[in-house]
XYZ file of C-alpha atoms in Angstrom:
440
model
C 53.439 18.691 71.975
C 51.685 20.683 69.275
C 48.327 22.351 69.656
C 46.599 23.278 66.448
C 43.308 25.070 65.921
C 41.796 25.030 62.423
C 38.566 26.835 61.570
C 37.773 27.147 65.244
C 35.058 24.624 65.917
C 36.134 24.165 69.551
C 35.169 26.099 72.661
C 37.245 24.255 75.214
C 39.963 25.574 77.509
C 43.331 23.900 77.910
C 45.877 24.722 80.603
C 49.560 24.133 79.925
C 52.434 24.832 82.303
C 55.606 26.200 80.729
C 58.893 26.945 82.472
C 60.624 30.048 81.087
C 63.750 32.058 81.872
C 62.640 34.982 84.025
C 64.085 37.600 81.665
C 62.030 36.278 78.730
C 58.636 36.166 80.429
C 57.425 39.698 79.614
C 58.071 39.441 75.885
C 56.591 35.931 75.671
C 53.429 36.948 77.504
C 53.109 40.086 75.393
C 53.494 38.116 72.167
C 50.873 35.570 73.130
C 48.401 38.173 74.307
C 48.380 39.622 70.813
C 46.620 36.440 69.708
C 43.831 37.220 72.206
C 42.558 33.677 72.895
C 45.127 33.226 75.655
C 45.200 33.989 79.354
C 48.703 33.787 80.789
C 49.410 33.530 84.502
C 53.080 33.877 85.538
C 53.994 32.076 88.767
C 57.403 32.667 90.445
C 59.596 29.565 90.464
C 62.534 29.140 92.876
C 64.533 26.882 90.565
C 67.351 28.043 88.356
C 68.494 26.587 85.069
C 71.992 27.288 83.811
C 72.242 30.187 86.229
C 69.031 31.872 85.042
C 66.006 32.311 87.286
C 62.872 30.799 85.828
C 59.139 31.441 85.952
C 56.259 29.059 85.408
C 53.717 30.411 82.942
C 50.257 28.900 82.719
C 48.900 29.110 79.186
C 45.136 28.946 79.250
C 44.234 28.394 75.613
C 40.667 29.174 74.624
C 39.986 28.263 70.996
C 38.569 30.986 68.782
C 37.747 31.472 65.134
C 41.248 31.929 63.819
C 41.804 30.184 60.515
C 45.094 28.712 61.646
C 47.150 29.300 64.762
C 49.835 26.920 65.894
C 51.606 26.819 69.204
C 54.479 24.409 69.653
C 55.812 23.409 73.062
C 58.983 21.355 73.065
C 60.089 19.692 76.297
C 63.690 19.176 77.340
C 64.994 17.520 80.506
C 64.958 20.525 82.848
C 63.464 23.393 80.906
C 60.394 23.801 78.754
C 61.567 25.660 75.685
C 58.816 27.892 74.429
C 58.528 28.411 70.697
C 55.893 30.392 68.947
C 55.565 29.242 65.363
C 54.640 32.176 63.145
C 53.184 34.121 66.066
C 52.851 37.214 63.908
C 52.464 35.300 60.653
C 48.815 34.281 60.811
C 48.103 33.797 57.144
C 44.355 33.779 57.427
C 42.321 31.969 54.833
C 39.858 34.683 53.988
C 36.395 33.425 53.109
C 33.546 35.601 51.875
C 32.065 36.415 55.279
C 35.445 37.442 56.647
C 36.198 39.662 53.676
C 32.940 41.534 54.076
C 33.713 42.344 57.725
C 36.503 44.740 56.697
C 35.602 48.407 56.501
C 38.111 50.735 54.821
C 37.498 54.494 54.631
C 39.491 57.447 53.365
C 40.036 60.032 56.102
C 41.628 63.435 55.655
C 42.593 66.650 57.370
C 41.455 69.918 55.790
C 43.314 73.132 56.760
C 41.241 75.725 58.579
C 39.612 78.098 56.124
C 39.673 75.677 53.194
C 35.965 75.225 52.519
C 34.115 73.142 49.943
C 30.696 74.059 48.585
C 29.244 70.649 49.460
C 31.169 70.192 52.697
C 33.906 67.705 53.510
C 33.838 64.561 51.386
C 35.577 62.248 53.819
C 35.637 61.686 57.550
C 38.319 63.665 59.377
C 41.614 62.238 60.608
C 40.728 63.647 64.020
C 37.465 61.666 64.193
C 39.225 58.462 63.150
C 41.937 58.818 65.804
C 39.436 59.640 68.543
C 37.411 56.590 67.533
C 40.478 54.331 67.525
C 41.720 55.365 70.968
C 38.228 55.268 72.500
C 37.545 51.775 71.165
C 40.835 50.209 72.310
C 40.385 47.423 74.850
C 43.699 45.544 74.766
C 46.529 47.120 72.766
C 47.549 50.260 70.898
C 50.671 50.258 68.720
C 51.870 53.573 67.281
C 54.674 54.271 64.820
C 55.426 57.999 64.789
C 57.894 60.391 63.175
C 57.616 62.871 66.062
C 55.169 64.111 68.745
C 53.626 67.566 69.044
C 50.004 67.170 70.131
C 50.119 69.491 73.163
C 52.586 72.245 72.380
C 50.541 75.279 71.320
C 47.799 77.646 72.440
C 46.742 78.284 68.849
C 42.929 77.758 68.694
C 42.930 74.657 66.477
C 45.633 72.984 68.576
C 42.741 71.832 70.749
C 42.282 68.969 68.280
C 45.679 67.624 69.299
C 44.988 67.978 73.018
C 41.727 66.034 72.694
C 43.425 63.193 70.824
C 46.215 63.072 73.402
C 43.661 63.014 76.236
C 41.972 59.962 74.707
C 45.325 58.200 74.379
C 46.037 58.955 78.047
C 42.589 57.628 78.994
C 43.289 54.394 77.119
C 46.501 53.897 79.082
C 44.727 54.602 82.381
C 42.080 51.981 81.693
C 44.780 49.342 81.212
C 45.309 49.291 77.460
C 48.873 48.192 76.629
C 50.322 51.113 74.604
C 53.582 50.708 72.696
C 55.219 53.487 70.705
C 58.055 53.225 68.187
C 59.294 56.683 67.210
C 62.088 58.456 65.385
C 64.823 60.402 67.156
C 63.133 63.546 65.732
C 66.247 65.665 66.130
C 65.488 69.292 65.322
C 61.750 68.652 64.948
C 60.456 67.909 68.425
C 61.608 67.013 71.905
C 58.849 64.359 71.979
C 57.539 65.600 75.341
C 54.201 63.883 74.713
C 55.635 60.376 74.449
C 58.172 61.028 77.227
C 55.344 61.934 79.602
C 53.372 58.803 78.675
C 56.432 56.693 79.425
C 57.214 58.537 82.676
C 53.656 58.008 83.937
C 53.735 54.303 83.071
C 51.005 54.730 80.463
C 53.078 53.592 77.482
C 56.271 51.767 76.603
C 58.354 53.848 74.209
C 61.289 52.920 71.998
C 63.247 55.285 69.766
C 64.617 54.056 66.441
C 67.843 55.800 65.438
C 68.301 55.236 61.710
C 71.490 57.257 61.662
C 73.097 54.691 63.971
C 71.548 51.751 62.132
C 72.087 52.880 58.524
C 74.184 56.035 58.610
C 71.250 58.298 57.666
C 67.472 58.411 57.411
C 64.406 58.778 59.627
C 61.509 56.633 60.778
C 58.802 58.357 58.750
C 55.905 55.895 59.134
C 52.596 57.032 60.628
C 50.654 54.011 61.836
C 48.133 53.286 64.597
C 47.028 49.701 65.282
C 44.317 48.939 67.839
C 43.599 45.473 69.259
C 45.152 43.954 66.106
C 41.779 44.564 64.437
C 41.581 48.267 63.569
C 44.197 50.627 62.135
C 45.126 53.972 60.645
C 47.893 54.380 58.068
C 48.505 57.642 56.261
C 50.430 60.894 56.070
C 49.376 62.540 59.364
C 51.988 63.047 62.077
C 51.290 62.921 65.812
C 51.011 66.689 65.632
C 48.000 68.940 66.254
C 48.745 70.663 62.939
C 48.192 67.383 61.085
C 44.656 67.364 62.464
C 43.678 70.950 61.655
C 46.174 72.942 59.571
C 47.837 70.557 57.098
C 46.267 68.701 54.172
C 46.567 65.025 55.093
C 45.170 61.778 53.712
C 44.975 58.308 55.217
C 43.057 55.069 55.490
C 40.918 54.167 58.500
C 40.606 50.385 58.620
C 37.987 48.735 60.836
C 37.340 45.097 61.756
C 40.177 43.820 59.602
C 42.597 41.545 61.511
C 44.350 40.546 58.270
C 45.546 44.066 57.501
C 46.010 45.090 61.145
C 48.147 42.029 61.863
C 50.341 42.608 58.821
C 50.775 46.255 59.850
C 51.795 44.971 63.261
C 54.565 42.947 61.619
C 55.984 46.211 60.264
C 55.613 47.875 63.669
C 57.366 44.910 65.267
C 60.438 45.563 63.106
C 60.602 49.113 64.478
C 60.018 47.851 68.011
C 62.871 45.374 67.678
C 65.244 47.998 66.276
C 64.327 50.432 69.054
C 66.082 48.301 71.659
C 69.358 49.556 73.089
C 72.374 48.483 71.040
C 70.065 46.879 68.497
C 71.414 45.950 65.073
C 69.677 45.021 61.841
C 69.752 41.213 61.602
C 71.560 39.668 58.641
C 68.410 37.563 58.339
C 65.178 38.537 60.046
C 63.601 35.809 62.232
C 60.656 33.998 60.718
C 58.207 35.671 63.106
C 58.796 38.972 61.256
C 58.093 37.554 57.799
C 54.917 38.097 55.799
C 53.154 36.037 53.170
C 51.471 39.049 51.576
C 53.145 41.026 48.801
C 52.812 42.039 45.160
C 52.933 38.438 43.943
C 50.786 37.057 46.763
C 48.341 39.742 47.967
C 45.439 39.367 50.368
C 42.260 38.716 48.412
C 39.633 40.985 49.891
C 36.300 42.580 49.112
C 35.733 46.284 49.785
C 32.290 47.690 49.029
C 31.586 44.838 46.644
C 34.853 45.279 44.734
C 37.344 42.400 44.630
C 40.604 43.935 45.822
C 44.213 42.780 46.092
C 45.885 44.151 49.227
C 49.471 44.120 50.439
C 51.632 46.407 52.585
C 55.021 47.671 51.455
C 57.841 49.194 53.467
C 61.291 50.733 53.209
C 64.256 50.834 53.499
C 65.051 47.327 52.270
C 67.225 46.357 55.289
C 64.053 46.766 57.386
C 62.133 44.320 55.203
C 62.014 40.690 56.337
C 61.319 37.925 53.837
C 58.087 38.480 51.921
C 57.771 42.223 52.559
C 57.399 44.304 49.398
C 59.756 47.256 48.916
C 57.995 50.640 48.647
C 59.687 51.670 45.411
C 58.789 48.432 43.639
C 55.184 48.755 44.842
C 54.918 52.350 43.570
C 56.446 51.617 40.164
C 54.307 48.492 39.780
C 51.152 50.481 40.572
C 52.070 53.091 37.962
C 52.822 50.409 35.371
C 49.418 48.765 35.928
C 47.506 51.935 35.038
C 45.147 51.501 32.102
C 43.663 54.994 31.702
C 44.759 57.496 34.329
C 47.104 58.140 37.245
C 46.406 60.708 39.992
C 49.274 61.582 42.334
C 49.288 63.983 45.306
C 52.610 64.733 47.010
C 54.278 67.374 49.145
C 57.484 67.398 47.064
C 58.299 66.174 43.574
C 62.050 66.085 43.014
C 63.791 63.187 41.203
C 66.936 63.429 43.288
C 68.111 62.700 46.804
C 67.908 65.477 49.395
C 69.678 66.523 52.598
C 73.040 64.983 51.570
C 74.867 68.279 50.991
C 77.369 67.732 48.159
C 76.560 64.026 47.893
C 73.055 64.290 46.438
C 72.461 62.260 43.290
C 69.945 62.049 40.496
C 67.157 59.553 41.316
C 64.818 59.179 38.325
C 63.057 55.879 39.132
C 59.548 57.264 39.759
C 59.964 60.123 37.278
C 60.878 57.597 34.567
C 57.837 55.450 35.421
C 55.513 58.471 35.078
C 57.026 59.490 31.740
C 56.715 55.916 30.497
C 53.046 55.813 31.523
C 52.296 59.052 29.664
C 54.110 57.706 26.601
C 51.850 54.652 26.454
C 48.705 56.791 26.513
C 47.963 57.286 30.205
C 46.571 60.581 31.525
C 48.765 61.643 34.465
C 47.727 64.344 36.937
C 50.014 65.612 39.708
C 48.968 67.730 42.678
C 52.076 69.216 44.300
C 52.420 71.490 47.317
C 53.931 74.949 46.858
C 54.895 76.659 50.108
C 57.730 78.485 51.826
C 59.862 75.380 52.259
C 59.373 73.908 48.772
C 62.696 73.280 47.032
C 63.792 75.898 44.530
C 64.629 73.035 42.141
C 61.129 71.556 42.151
C 59.661 73.878 39.514
C 62.395 73.022 36.999
C 61.729 69.294 37.338
C 57.976 69.798 36.996
C 58.460 71.920 33.864
C 60.644 69.166 32.446
C 57.907 66.635 33.101
C 55.233 68.790 31.454
C 57.491 69.390 28.451
C 57.092 65.794 27.253
C 53.451 66.488 26.294
C 54.505 67.883 22.910
C 56.389 64.701 22.068
C 53.918 62.054 23.233
C 52.699 59.684 20.497
C 49.151 58.602 19.827
C 48.875 54.921 20.739
C 45.765 52.893 19.851
C 43.909 56.117 19.177
C 44.804 57.645 22.522
C 47.433 60.202 23.484
C 48.752 60.433 27.015
C 49.301 63.632 28.946
C 50.914 65.090 32.053
C 49.126 67.821 33.999
C 50.590 69.481 37.086
C 48.752 71.637 39.606
C 50.968 73.368 42.151
C 48.859 74.263 45.174
C 49.851 77.496 46.899
C 49.123 77.551 50.629
C 49.280 80.642 52.801
C 51.474 80.851 55.873
C 48.594 81.616 58.208
C 50.334 79.509 60.823
C 54.112 79.396 60.625
C 55.490 76.442 58.693
C 52.303 74.431 58.574
C 50.034 75.376 55.689
C 50.854 72.873 52.977
C 49.819 69.709 51.193
C 51.451 66.845 53.091
C 49.535 63.831 51.859
C 51.041 61.120 49.673
C 48.562 59.480 47.386
C 48.677 57.628 44.108
C 45.764 56.173 42.204
C 45.980 54.314 38.890
């Protein structure tokens, strides 16, 4: 039997009984609850099938205004086999009214003592996170590099404690919190997430890229609330990222399209955080996306028609349809018509942290040089602090050196300008430019 809801003209409820293996019930219920129009009632069932205890699940389907959601229930002789077709692949047909419901804002963290004559331009990361956790009613999904919201008595660390308190409050009022995090070896003991898990306020999985790939870290910073609102940016789950480090991110409100696609990326981390997990040779269809460089979401932000897609890396983590970060970055640079503005913590066209096995990696550097050659004005803002690589300056000088050899094309000559921002060490190891930002 197939139930299909298109353009949501119905307001009826339908109850369906499904028999499931007992050990699959939690994940099935969780997956369906992400769609929101469903109330699921598990009922213990004394029967066994092929040696596995089973549970009856009542699916109470209440139709809502989803563009297209399909649930397929296939019946066999003794066991209802439950299949969710594209459960996380809701390719919504976005009409004008839906587009206009999305609100996307830049948010940033400004280090203490860095003042602007006209005040802060954007809303703070702290405000956005407080708003997200306060507004959560059903789910919070967090991808984090490490946790350090509660570990200091330094005055501005209070920002981290307040954010953590709101996350705790969300868990206590019944919000389902799931965290996918890196091992964080040498950075943090992740006491914050451990405590949430111990108190039953969050489910936590740790993704070990060294075991999965031989090296690497989970470096994503993502918050998704109720599959409608989200934050994605440079800020870590660290009080310093809220008050002492220059960070930049996007705060996305009332935008199920983007939030759901971000959830697909989170779901990859969640899957790989299971014990003894391995990267699939082919990712299941439920992890795939329809949105990428060739097929972006067509959206409208502040009256501007905008193409939107989410990229990810490394490539083994990318199911079918997901754009690779490097290709997205190089494509963005190549599309520039007049100028490119880039803000980064480090600018080094080589691999790092591989001891004697580091290699030259010029992909992005080549794309920037090529852009300048064709007449584009390139500006780089690069952090300069205690832990900046000693090799960085040489590479930046090399990049600037091409200015003398750039041709004049169609009456316009390109250029490369570099500003290296020096931050003081007012607080040990934290005063630096951490954001990653590129604008053509």
